[in-house]
mmCIF file of C-alpha atoms in Angstrom:
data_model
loop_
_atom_site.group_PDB
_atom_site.id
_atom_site.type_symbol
_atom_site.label_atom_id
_atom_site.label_comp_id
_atom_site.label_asym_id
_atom_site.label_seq_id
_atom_site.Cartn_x
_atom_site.Cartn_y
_atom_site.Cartn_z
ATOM 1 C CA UNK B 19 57.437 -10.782 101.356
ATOM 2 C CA UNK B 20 54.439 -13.237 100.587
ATOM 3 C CA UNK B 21 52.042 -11.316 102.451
ATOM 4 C CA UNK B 22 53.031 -8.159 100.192
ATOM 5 C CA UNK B 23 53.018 -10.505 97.379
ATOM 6 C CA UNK B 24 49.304 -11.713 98.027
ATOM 7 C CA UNK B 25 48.239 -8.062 98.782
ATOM 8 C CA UNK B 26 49.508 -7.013 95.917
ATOM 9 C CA UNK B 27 47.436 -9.397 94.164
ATOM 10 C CA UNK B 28 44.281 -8.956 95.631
ATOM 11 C CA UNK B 29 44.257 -5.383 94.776
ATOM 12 C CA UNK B 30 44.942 -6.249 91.419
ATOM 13 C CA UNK B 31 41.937 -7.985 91.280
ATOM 14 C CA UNK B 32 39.749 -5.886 92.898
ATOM 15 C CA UNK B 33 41.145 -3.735 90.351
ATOM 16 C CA UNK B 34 40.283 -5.804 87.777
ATOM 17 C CA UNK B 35 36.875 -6.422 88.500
ATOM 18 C CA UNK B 36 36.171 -2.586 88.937
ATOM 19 C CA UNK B 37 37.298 -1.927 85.512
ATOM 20 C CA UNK B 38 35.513 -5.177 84.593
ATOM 21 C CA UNK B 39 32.259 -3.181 86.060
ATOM 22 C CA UNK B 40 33.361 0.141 84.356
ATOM 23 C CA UNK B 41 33.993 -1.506 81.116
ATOM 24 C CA UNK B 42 31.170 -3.422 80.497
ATOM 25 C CA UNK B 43 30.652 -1.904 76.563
ATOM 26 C CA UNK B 44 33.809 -4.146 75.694
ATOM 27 C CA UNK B 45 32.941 -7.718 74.331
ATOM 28 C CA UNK B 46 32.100 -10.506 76.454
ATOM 29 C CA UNK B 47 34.887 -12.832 74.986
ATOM 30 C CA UNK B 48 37.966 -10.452 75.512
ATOM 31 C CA UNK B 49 36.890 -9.399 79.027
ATOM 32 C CA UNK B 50 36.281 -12.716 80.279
ATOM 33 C CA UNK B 51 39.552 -13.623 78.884
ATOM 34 C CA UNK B 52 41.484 -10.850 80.783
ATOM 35 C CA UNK B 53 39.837 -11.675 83.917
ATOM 36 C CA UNK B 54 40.670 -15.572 83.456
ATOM 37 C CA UNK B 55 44.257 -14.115 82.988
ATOM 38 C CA UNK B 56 44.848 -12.236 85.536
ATOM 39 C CA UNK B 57 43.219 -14.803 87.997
ATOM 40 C CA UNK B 58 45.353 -17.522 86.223
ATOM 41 C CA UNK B 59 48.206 -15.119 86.766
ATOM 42 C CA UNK B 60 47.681 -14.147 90.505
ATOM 43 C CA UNK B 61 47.030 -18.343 91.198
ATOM 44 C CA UNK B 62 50.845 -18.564 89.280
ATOM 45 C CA UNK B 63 51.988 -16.025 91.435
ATOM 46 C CA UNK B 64 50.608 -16.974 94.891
ATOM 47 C CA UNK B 65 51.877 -20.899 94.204
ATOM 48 C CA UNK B 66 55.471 -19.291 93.135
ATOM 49 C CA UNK B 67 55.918 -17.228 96.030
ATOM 50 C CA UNK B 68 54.606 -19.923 98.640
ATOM 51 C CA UNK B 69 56.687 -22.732 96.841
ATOM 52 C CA UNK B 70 59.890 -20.741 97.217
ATOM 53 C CA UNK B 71 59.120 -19.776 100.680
ATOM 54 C CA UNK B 72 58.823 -23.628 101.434
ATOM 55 C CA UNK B 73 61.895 -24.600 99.758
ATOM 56 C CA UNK B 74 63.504 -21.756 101.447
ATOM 57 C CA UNK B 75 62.770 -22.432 104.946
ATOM 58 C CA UNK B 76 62.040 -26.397 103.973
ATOM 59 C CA UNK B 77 58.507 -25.800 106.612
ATOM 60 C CA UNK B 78 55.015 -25.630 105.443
ATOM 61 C CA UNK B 79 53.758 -22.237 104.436
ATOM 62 C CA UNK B 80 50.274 -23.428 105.962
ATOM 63 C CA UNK B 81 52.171 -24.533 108.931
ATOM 64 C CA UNK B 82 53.216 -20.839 110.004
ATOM 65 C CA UNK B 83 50.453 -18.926 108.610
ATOM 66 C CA UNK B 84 47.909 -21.217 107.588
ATOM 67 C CA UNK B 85 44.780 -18.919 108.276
ATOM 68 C CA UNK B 86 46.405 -16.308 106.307
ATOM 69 C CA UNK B 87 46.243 -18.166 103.292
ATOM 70 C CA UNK B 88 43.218 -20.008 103.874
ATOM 71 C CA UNK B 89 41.785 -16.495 103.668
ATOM 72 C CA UNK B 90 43.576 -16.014 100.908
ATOM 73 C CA UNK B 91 42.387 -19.388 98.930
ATOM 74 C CA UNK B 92 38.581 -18.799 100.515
ATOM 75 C CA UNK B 93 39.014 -15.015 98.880
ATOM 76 C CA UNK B 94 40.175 -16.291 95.392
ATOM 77 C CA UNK B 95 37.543 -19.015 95.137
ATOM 78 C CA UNK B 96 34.997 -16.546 95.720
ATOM 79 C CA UNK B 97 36.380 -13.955 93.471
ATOM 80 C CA UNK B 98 36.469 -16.899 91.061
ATOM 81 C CA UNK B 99 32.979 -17.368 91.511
ATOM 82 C CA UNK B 100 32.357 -13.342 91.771
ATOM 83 C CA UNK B 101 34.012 -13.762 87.996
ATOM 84 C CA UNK B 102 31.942 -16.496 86.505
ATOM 85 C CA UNK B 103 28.675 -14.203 87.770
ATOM 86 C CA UNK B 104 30.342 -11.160 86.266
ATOM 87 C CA UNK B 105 30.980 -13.016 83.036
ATOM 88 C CA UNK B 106 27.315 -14.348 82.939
ATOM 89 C CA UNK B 107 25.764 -10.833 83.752
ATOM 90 C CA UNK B 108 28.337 -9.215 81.170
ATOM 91 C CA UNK B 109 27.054 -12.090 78.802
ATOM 92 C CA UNK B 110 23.474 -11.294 79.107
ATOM 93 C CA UNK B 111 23.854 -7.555 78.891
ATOM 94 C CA UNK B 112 25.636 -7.646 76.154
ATOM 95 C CA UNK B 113 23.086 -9.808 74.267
ATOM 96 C CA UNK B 114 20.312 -7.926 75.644
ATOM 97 C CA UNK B 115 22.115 -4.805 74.119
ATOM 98 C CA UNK B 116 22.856 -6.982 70.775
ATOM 99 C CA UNK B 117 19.114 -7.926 70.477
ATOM 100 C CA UNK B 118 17.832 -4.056 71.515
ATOM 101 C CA UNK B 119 20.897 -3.118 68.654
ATOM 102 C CA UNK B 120 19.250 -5.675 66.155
ATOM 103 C CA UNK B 121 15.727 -4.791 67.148
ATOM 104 C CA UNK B 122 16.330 -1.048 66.768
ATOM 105 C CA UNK B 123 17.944 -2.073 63.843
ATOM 106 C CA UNK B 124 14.846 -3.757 62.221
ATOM 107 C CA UNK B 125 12.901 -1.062 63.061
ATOM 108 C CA UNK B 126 15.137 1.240 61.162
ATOM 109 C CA UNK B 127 14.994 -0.655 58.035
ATOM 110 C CA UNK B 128 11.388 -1.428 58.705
ATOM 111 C CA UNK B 129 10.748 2.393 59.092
ATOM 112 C CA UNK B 130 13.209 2.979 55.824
ATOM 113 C CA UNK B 131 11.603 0.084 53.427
ATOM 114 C CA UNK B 132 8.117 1.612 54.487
ATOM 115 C CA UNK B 133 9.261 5.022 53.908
ATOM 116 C CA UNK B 134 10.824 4.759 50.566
ATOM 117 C CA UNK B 135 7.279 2.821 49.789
ATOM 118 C CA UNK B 136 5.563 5.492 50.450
ATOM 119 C CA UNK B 137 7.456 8.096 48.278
ATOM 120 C CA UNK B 138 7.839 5.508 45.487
ATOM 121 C CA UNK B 139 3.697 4.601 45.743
ATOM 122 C CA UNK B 140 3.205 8.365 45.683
ATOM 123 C CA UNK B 141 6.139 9.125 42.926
ATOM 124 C CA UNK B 142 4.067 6.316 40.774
ATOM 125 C CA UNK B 143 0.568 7.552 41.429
ATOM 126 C CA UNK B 144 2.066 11.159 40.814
ATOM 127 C CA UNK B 145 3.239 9.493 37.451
ATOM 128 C CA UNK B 146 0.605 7.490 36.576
ATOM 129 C CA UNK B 147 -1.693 10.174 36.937
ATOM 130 C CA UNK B 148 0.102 12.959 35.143
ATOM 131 C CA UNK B 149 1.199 10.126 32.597
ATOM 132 C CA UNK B 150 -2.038 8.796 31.623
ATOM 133 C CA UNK B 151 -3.370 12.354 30.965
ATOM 134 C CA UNK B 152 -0.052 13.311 29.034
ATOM 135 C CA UNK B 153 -0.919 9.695 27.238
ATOM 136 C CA UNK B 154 -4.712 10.539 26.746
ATOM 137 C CA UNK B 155 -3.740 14.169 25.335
ATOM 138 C CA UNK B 156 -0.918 12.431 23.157
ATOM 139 C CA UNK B 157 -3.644 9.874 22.359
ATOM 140 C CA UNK B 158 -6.039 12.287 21.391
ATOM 141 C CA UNK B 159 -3.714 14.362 19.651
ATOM 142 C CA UNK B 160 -2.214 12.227 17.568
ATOM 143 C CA UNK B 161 -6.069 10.891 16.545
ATOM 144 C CA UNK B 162 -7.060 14.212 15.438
ATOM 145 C CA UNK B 163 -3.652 14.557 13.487
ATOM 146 C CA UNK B 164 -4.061 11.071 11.847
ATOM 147 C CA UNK B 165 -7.789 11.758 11.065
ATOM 148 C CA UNK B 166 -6.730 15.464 10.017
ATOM 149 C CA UNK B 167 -3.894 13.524 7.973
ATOM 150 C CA UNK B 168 -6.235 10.988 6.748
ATOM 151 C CA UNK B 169 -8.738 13.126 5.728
ATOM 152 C CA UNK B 170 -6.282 15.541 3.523
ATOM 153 C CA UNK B 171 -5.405 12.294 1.449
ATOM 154 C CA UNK B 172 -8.753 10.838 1.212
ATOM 155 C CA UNK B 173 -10.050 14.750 -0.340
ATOM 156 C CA UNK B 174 -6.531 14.605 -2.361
ATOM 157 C CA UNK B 175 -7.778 11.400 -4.093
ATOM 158 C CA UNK B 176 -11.179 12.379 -4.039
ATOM 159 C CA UNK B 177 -10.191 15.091 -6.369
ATOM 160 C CA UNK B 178 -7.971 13.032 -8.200
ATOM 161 C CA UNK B 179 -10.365 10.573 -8.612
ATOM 162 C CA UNK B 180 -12.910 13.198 -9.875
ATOM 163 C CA UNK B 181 -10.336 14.205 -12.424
ATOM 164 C CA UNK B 182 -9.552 11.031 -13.757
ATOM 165 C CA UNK B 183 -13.721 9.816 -13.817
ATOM 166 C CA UNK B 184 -13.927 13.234 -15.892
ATOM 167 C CA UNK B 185 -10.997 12.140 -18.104
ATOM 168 C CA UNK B 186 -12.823 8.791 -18.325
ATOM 169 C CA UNK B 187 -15.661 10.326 -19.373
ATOM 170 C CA UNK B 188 -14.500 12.529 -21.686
ATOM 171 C CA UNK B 189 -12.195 9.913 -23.322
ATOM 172 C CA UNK B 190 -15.213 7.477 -22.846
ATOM 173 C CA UNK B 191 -17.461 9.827 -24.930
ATOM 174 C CA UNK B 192 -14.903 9.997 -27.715
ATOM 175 C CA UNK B 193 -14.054 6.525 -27.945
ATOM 176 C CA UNK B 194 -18.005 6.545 -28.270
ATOM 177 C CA UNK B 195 -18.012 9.032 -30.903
ATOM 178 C CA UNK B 196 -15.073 7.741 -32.599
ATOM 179 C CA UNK B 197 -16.962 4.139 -32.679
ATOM 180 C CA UNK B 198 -19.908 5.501 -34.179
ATOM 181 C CA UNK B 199 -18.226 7.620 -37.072
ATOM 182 C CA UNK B 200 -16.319 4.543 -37.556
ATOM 183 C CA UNK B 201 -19.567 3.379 -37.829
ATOM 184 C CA UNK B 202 -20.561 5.766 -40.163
ATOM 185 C CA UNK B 203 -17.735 5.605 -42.306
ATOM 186 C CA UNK B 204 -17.929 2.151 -42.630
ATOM 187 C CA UNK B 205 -21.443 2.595 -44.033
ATOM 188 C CA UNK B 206 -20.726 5.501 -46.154
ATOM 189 C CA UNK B 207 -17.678 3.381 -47.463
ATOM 190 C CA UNK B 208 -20.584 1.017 -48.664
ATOM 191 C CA UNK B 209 -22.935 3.176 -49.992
ATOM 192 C CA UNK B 210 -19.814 4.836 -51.830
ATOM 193 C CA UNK B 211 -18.765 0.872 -53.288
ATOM 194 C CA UNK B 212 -22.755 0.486 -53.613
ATOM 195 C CA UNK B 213 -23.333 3.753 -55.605
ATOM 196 C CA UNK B 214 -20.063 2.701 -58.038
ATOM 197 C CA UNK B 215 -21.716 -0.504 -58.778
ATOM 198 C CA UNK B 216 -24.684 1.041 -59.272
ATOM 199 C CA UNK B 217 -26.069 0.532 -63.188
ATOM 200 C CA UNK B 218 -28.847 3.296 -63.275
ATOM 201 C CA UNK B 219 -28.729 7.221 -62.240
ATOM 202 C CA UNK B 220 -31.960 6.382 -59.914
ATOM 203 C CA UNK B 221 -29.195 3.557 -57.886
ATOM 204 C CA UNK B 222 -26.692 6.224 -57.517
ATOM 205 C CA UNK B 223 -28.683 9.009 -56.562
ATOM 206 C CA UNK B 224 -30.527 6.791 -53.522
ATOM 207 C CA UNK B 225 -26.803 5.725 -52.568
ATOM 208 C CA UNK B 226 -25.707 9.364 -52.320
ATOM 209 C CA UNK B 227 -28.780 10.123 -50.905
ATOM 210 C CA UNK B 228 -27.972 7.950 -48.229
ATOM 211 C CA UNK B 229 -24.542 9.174 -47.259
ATOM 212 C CA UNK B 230 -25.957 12.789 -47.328
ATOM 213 C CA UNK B 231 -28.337 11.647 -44.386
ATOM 214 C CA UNK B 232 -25.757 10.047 -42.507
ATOM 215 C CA UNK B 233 -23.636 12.909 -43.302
ATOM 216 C CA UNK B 234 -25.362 16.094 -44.630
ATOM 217 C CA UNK B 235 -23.144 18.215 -46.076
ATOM 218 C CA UNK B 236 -21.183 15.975 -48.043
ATOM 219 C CA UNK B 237 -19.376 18.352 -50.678
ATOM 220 C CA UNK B 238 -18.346 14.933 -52.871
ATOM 221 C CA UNK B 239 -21.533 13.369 -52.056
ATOM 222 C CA UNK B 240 -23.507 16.339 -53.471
ATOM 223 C CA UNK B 241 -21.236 16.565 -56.634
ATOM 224 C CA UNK B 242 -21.999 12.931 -57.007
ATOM 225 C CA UNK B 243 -25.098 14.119 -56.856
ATOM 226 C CA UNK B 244 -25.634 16.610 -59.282
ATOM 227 C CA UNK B 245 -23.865 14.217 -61.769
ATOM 228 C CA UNK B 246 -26.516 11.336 -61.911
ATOM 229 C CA UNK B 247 -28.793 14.575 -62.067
ATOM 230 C CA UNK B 248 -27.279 15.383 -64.934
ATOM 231 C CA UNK B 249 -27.321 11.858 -66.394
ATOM 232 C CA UNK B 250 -31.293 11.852 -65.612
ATOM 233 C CA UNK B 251 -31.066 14.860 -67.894
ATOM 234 C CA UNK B 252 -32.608 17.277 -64.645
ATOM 235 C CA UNK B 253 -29.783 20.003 -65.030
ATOM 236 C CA UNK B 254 -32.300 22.603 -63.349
ATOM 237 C CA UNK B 255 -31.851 20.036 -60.348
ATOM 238 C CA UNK B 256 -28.384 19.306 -60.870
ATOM 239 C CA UNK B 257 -27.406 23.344 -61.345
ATOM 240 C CA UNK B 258 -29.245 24.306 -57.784
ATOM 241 C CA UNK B 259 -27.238 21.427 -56.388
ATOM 242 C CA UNK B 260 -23.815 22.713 -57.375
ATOM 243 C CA UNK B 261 -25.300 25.902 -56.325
ATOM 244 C CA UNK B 262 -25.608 24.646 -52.623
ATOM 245 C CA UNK B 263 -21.898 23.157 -52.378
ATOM 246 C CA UNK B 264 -20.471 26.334 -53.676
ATOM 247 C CA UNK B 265 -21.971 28.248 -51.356
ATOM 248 C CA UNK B 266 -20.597 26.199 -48.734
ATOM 249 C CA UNK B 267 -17.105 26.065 -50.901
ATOM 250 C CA UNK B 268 -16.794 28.768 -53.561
ATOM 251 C CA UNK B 269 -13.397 26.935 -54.783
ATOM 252 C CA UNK B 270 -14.541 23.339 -55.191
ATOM 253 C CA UNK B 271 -13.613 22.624 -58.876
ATOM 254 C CA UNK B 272 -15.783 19.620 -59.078
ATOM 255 C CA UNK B 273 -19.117 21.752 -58.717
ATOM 256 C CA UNK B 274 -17.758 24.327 -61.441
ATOM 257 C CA UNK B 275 -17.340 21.556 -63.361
ATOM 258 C CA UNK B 276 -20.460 20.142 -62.760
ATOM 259 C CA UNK B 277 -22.112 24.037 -63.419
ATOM 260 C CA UNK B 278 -20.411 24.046 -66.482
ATOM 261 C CA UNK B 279 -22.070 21.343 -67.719
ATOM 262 C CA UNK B 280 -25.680 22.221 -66.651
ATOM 263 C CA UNK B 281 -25.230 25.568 -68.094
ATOM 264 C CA UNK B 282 -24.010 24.003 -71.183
ATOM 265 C CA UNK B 283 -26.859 21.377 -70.994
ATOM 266 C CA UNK B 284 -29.186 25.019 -70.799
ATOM 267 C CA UNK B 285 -27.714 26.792 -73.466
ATOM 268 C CA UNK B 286 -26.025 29.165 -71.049
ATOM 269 C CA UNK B 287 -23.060 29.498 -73.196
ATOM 270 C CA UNK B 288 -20.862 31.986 -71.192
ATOM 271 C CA UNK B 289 -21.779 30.900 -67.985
ATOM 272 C CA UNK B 290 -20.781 27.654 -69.128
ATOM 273 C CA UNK B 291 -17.339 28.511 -70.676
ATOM 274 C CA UNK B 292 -16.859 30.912 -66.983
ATOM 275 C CA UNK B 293 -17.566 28.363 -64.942
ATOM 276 C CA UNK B 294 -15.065 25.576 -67.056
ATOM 277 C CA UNK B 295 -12.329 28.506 -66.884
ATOM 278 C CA UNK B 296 -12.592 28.125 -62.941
ATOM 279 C CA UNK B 297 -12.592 24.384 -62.817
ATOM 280 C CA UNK B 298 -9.316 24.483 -65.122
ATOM 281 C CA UNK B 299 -8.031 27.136 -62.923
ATOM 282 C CA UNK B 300 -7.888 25.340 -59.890
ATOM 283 C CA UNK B 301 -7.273 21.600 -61.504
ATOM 284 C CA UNK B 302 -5.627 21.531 -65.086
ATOM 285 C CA UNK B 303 -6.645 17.376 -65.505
ATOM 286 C CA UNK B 304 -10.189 18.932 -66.090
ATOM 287 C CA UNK B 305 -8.941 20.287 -69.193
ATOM 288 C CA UNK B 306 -8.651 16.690 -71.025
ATOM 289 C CA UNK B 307 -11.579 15.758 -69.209
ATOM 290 C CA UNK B 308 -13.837 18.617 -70.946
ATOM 291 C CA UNK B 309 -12.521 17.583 -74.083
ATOM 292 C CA UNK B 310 -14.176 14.129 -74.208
ATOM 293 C CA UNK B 311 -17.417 15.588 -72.625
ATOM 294 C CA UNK B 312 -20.827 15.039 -74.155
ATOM 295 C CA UNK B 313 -22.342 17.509 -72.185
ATOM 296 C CA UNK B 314 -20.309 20.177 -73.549
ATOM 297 C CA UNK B 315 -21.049 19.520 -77.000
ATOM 298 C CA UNK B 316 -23.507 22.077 -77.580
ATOM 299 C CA UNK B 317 -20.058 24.415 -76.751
ATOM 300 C CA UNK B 318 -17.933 23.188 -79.681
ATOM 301 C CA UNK B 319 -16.977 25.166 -82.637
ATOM 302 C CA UNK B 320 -17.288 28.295 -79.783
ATOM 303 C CA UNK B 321 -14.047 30.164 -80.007
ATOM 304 C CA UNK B 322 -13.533 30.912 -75.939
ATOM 305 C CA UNK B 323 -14.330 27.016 -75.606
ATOM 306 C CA UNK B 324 -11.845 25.983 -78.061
ATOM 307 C CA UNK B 325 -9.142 28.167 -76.944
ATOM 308 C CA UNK B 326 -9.572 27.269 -73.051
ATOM 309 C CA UNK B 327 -9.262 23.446 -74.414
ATOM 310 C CA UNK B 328 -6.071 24.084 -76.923
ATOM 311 C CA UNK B 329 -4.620 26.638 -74.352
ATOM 312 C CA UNK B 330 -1.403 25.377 -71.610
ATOM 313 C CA UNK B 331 -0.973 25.732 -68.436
ATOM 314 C CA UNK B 332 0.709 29.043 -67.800
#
């Protein structure tokens, strides 16, 4: 019975150490541990069976067949031994695979890192380079659009700007004009004030004389005129005078009444009395003023004079 017993477990672990050997993929820790088992198991077993065999036959095991198990002790030992190599080779394979597994896997990531360099350096310089001329085109295009841009305002004020320096001018030019027939008003003002204070015919006439340079044409002036004419007693001068403004205004009732009073001056009876009908005509107050005339009094006791005085306004 021992003898099968220790068979038994020698075969188990020569066994075990051939699929220790055939196994050698499986981790270092859990294979030495099985093989410390089933040593540590086959030791239990071997000291069980020859412990019951002594107390059994109360002899020595060793004493009947002590070779047998010296054999058996010398072939554990060295399988104990062959086990602590195993585990050391197993141990060193398995880190040489480990550093081969780390090394490969370096390499890997080495290869990957550089790899996905490469396609992001050439991505970027792809970029860059179609970017910066997209950029310089965008650039450039958006200059010509701001200087197109810019130059459509600039002509838009330009023109604007020419409009208002004409309106400037234009306005400037009257304000100028207006200034200087203020001016002239102001001075024909005093020439008019002048000529009223004016004590002689020869003061008033250089007073309207005056005011008809600064403004020729004067239809009052020349009335004005042909008045101190007639007080020099020139009513030739005084009738071409009302002559002129009536040709320039053939309704001015001033120079009709002035006419009058040359003609009447003249002896040009009719004409006279004509000429007083259109003053009246066109201002009735010119009626009284005929009536306390001198220059008409050559006209009275005429009949047409008297009537156009006595007549009323129809």
């Amino acid at each position: 019975m021992p003898i099968k017993v220790i068979l038994f477990a020698f075969f188990s672990i020569i066994s075990s150490l051939l699929w220790a050997e055939e196994e050698t993929t499986q981790p270092v820790t859990e294979q030495s541990a099985t093989a410390v088992e089933h040593v540590q198991k086959l030791e239990a077993a071997v000291e069980s069976a020859l412990a019951a065999r002594e107390a059994q036959s109360n002899t020595p095991i060793f004493a009947e067949k002590a070779l047998v198990e010296r054999y058996v002790l010398d072939e554990l030992k060295v399988l104990r031994h062959d086990l602590q190599d195993l585990e050391r080779s197993l141990t060193v394979q398995i880190t040489d695979r480990e550093l081969d597994v780390a090394d490969k896997s370096l390499s890997y990531a080495e290869q990957t890192v550089n790899f996905f360099f490469y396609v992001i350096a050439g991505v970027a310089s792809l970029v860059a380079l179609f970017g910066w001329k997209s950029l310089h085109e965008i650039r450039v295009n958006t200059t010509k659009k701001a200087n197109a841009e810019i130059k459509m305002i600039a002509q838009s004020y330009e023109e604007k700007f020419k409009t208002l320096e004409k309106d400037l001018r234009r306005k400037t030019l009257r304000i100028a004009d207006n200034h200087i027939e203020i001016e002239k008003i102001n001075e024909i003002h005093n020439l008019w004030l002048r000529a009223q204070k004016g004590q002689t015919p020869e003061q008033k006439m250089a007073a309207y004389d005056a005011i008809l340079k600064i403004r020729p044409g004067d239809l009052e002036a020349l009335t004005s005129k042909a008045d101190a004419a007639m007080e020099l007693k020139e009513f030739h001068w005084a009738l071409s005078i009302c002559n002129r403004v009536l040709d320039m205004d053939d309704t001015n009732q001033d120079a009709f009444y002035q006419r009058a009073c040359a003609y009447a001056c003249l002896g040009v009876e009719d004409q006279a009395i004509s000429d007083l009908e259109k003053a009246i005509e066109g201002r009735s107050a010119l009626r009284e003023l005929a009536a306390d005339e001198d220059d008409f009094e050559n006209l009275q006791g005429n009949e047409a004079f008297d009537a156009l005085l006595t007549s009323s306004d129809s």
